[in-house]
PDB file of C-alpha atoms in Angstrom:
ATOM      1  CA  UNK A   1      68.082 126.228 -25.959  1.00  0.00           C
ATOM      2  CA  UNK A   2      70.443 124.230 -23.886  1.00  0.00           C
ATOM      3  CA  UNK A   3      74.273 123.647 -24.648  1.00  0.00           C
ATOM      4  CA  UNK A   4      76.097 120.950 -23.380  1.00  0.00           C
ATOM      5  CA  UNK A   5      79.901 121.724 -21.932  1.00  0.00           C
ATOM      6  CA  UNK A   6      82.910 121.500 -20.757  1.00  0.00           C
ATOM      7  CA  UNK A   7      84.202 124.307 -19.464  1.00  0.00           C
ATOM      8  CA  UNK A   8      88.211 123.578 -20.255  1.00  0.00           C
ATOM      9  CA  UNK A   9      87.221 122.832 -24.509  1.00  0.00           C
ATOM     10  CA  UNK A  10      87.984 126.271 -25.868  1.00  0.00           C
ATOM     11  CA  UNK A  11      85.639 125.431 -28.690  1.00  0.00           C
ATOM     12  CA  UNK A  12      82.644 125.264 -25.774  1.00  0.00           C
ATOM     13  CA  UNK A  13      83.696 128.203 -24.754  1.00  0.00           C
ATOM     14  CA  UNK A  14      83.787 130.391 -27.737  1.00  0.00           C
ATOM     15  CA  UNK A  15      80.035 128.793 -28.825  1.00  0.00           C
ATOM     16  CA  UNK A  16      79.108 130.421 -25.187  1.00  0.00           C
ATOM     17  CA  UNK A  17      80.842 133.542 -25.950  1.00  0.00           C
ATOM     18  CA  UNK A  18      78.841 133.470 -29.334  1.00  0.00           C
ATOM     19  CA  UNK A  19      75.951 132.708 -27.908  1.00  0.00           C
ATOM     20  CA  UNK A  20      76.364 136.069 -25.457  1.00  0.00           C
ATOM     21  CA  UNK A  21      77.335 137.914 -28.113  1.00  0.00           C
ATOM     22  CA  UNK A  22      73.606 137.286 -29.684  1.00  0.00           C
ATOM     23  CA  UNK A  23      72.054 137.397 -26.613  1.00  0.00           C
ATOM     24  CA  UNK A  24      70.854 134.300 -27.012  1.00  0.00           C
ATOM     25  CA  UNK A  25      68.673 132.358 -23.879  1.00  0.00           C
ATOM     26  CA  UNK A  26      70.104 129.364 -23.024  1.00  0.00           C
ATOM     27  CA  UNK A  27      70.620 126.715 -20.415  1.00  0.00           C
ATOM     28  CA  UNK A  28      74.422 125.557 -19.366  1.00  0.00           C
ATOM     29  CA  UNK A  29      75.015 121.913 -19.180  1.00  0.00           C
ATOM     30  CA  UNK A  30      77.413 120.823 -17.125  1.00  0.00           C
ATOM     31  CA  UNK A  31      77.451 117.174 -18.861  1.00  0.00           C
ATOM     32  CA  UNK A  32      80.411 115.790 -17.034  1.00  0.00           C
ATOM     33  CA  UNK A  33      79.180 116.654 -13.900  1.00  0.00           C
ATOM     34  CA  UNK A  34      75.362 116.403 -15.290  1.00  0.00           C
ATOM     35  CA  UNK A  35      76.228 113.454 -16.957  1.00  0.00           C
ATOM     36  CA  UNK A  36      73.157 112.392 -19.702  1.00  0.00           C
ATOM     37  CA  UNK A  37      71.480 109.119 -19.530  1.00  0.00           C
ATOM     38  CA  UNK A  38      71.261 106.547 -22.258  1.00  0.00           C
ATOM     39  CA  UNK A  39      67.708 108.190 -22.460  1.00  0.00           C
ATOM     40  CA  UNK A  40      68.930 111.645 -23.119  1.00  0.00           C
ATOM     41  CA  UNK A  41      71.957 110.798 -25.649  1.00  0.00           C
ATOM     42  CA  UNK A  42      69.023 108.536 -27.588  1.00  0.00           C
ATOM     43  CA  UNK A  43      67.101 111.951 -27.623  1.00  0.00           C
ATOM     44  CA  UNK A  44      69.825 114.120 -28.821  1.00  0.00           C
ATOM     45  CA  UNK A  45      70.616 111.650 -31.327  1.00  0.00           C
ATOM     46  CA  UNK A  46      67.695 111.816 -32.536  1.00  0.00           C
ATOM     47  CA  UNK A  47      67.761 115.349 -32.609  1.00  0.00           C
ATOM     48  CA  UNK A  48      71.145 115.900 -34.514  1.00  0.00           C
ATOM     49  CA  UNK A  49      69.884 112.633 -36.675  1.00  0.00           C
ATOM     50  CA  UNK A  50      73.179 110.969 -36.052  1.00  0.00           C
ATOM     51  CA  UNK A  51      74.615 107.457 -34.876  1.00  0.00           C
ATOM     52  CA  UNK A  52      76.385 107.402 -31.312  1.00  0.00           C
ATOM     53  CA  UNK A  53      80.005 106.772 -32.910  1.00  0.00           C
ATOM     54  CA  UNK A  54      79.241 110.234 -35.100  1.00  0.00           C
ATOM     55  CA  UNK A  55      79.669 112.396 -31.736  1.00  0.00           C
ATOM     56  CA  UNK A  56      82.281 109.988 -29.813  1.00  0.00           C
ATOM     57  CA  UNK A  57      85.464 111.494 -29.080  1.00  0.00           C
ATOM     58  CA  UNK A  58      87.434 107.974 -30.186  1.00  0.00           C
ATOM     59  CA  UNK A  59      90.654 110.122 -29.939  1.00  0.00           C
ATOM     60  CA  UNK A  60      89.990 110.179 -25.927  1.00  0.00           C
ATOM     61  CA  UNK A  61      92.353 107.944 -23.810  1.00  0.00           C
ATOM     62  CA  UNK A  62      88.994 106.061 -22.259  1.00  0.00           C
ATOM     63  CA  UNK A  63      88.103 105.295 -25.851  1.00  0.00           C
ATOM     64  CA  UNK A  64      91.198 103.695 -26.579  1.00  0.00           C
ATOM     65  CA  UNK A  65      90.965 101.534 -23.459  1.00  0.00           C
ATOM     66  CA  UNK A  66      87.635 100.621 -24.678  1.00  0.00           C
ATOM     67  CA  UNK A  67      88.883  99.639 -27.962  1.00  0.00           C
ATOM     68  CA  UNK A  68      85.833 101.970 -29.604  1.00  0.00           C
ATOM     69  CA  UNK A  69      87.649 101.399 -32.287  1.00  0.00           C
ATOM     70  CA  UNK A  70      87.183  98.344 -32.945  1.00  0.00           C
ATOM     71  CA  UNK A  71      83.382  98.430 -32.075  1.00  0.00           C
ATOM     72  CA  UNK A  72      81.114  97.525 -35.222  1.00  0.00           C
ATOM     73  CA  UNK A  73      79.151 100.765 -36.351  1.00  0.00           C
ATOM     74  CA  UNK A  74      75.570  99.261 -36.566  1.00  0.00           C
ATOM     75  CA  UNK A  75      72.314  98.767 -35.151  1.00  0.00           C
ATOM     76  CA  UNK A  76      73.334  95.713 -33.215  1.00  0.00           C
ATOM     77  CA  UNK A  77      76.076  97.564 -31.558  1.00  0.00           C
ATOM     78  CA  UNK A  78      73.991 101.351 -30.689  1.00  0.00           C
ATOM     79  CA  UNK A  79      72.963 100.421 -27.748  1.00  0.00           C
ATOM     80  CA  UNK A  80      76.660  99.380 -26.875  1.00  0.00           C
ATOM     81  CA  UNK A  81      77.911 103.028 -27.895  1.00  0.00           C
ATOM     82  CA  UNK A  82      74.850 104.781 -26.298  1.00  0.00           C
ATOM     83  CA  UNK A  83      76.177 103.088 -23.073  1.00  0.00           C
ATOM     84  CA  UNK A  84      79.536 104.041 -23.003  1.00  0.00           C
ATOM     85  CA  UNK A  85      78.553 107.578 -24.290  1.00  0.00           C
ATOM     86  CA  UNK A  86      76.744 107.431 -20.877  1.00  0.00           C
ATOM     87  CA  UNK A  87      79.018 105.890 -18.709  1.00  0.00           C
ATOM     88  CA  UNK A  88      82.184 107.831 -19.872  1.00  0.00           C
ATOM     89  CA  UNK A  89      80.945 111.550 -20.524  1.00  0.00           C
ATOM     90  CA  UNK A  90      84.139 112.489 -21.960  1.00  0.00           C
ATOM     91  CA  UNK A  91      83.460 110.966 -25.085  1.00  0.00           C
ATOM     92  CA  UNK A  92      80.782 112.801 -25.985  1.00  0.00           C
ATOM     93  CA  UNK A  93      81.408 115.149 -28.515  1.00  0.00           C
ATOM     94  CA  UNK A  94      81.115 119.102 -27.611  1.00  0.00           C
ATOM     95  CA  UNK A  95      79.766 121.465 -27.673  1.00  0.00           C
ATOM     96  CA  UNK A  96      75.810 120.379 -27.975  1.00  0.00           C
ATOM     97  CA  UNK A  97      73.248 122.520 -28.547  1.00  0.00           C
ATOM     98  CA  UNK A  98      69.634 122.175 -28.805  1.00  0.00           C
ATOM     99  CA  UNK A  99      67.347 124.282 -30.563  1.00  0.00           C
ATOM    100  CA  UNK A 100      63.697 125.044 -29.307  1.00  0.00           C
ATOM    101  CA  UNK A 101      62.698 123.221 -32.757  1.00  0.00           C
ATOM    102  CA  UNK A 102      64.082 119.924 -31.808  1.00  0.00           C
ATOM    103  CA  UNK A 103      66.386 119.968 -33.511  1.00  0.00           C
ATOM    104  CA  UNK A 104      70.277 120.007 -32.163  1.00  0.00           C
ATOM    105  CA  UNK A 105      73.890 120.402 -33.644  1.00  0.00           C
ATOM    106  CA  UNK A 106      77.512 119.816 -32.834  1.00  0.00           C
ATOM    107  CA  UNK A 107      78.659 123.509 -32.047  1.00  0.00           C
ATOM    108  CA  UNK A 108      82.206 122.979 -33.091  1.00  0.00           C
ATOM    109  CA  UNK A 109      82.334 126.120 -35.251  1.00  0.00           C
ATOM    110  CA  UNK A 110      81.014 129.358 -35.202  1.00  0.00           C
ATOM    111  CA  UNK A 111      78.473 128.409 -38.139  1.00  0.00           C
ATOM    112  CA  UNK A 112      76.895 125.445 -36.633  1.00  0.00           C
ATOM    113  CA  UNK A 113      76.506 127.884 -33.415  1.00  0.00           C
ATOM    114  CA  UNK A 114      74.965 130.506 -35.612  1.00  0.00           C
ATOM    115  CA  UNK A 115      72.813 127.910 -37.638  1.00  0.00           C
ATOM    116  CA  UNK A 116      71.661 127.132 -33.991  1.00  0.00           C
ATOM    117  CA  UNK A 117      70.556 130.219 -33.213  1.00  0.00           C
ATOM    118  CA  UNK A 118      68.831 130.131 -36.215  1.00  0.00           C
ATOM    119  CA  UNK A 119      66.445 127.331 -34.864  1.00  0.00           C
ATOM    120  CA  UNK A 120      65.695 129.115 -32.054  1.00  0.00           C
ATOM    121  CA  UNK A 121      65.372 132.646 -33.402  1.00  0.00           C
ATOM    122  CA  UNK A 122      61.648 133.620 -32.399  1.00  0.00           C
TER     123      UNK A 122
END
């Protein structure tokens, strides 16, 4: 399992503390300072079966010089998103976490942490 954080979002840091709690194994991600390719966010799309405006942070001050919100939401413009996911890190939604059964979730509660957990229960 891997989770992808920032340290200063309390909600990454009460999935960690869940994920302690359970003794879960897992990998810290860094992703500001490990900052995901295009490659990687197309992967954890994939996993978490979502678009790239589902897990961008549009309320962000780089978003709104951007104009994200004006950005179509459709296959034409992916890539677009994908690419600013990659080059501004701080609009990716957190916590991550991927489960050893591919699959991944937004950990912004403590259920989606748990469900998690769940994947990667062995």
């Amino acid at each position: 399992m891997e989770i992808w954080i920032n340290p200063a979002c309390s909600k990454c840091r009460s999935a960690v503390k869940l994920l302690d709690e359970e003794g879960a194994e897992y990998t810290v991600r860094r992703y500001l300072e490990d900052v995901p390719d295009a490659g990687e966010i197309r992967a954890v799309l994939g996993r978490l079966g979502l678009e790239p405006w589902d897990i961008t942070r549009t309320g962000e001050a780089e978003a709104k010089e951007l104009g994200v919100a004006d950005w179509p939401r459709d296959a034409a413009a992916r890539d677009r998103w994908i690419d600013a996911l990659a080059g501004h890190p701080k609009l990716i939604q957190r916590p991550i976490i991927t489960a050893d059964d591919g699959t991944a979730v937004v950990g912004r509660t403590d259920d989606a942490v748990r469900e998690a957990l769940s994947r990667s229960a062995g």
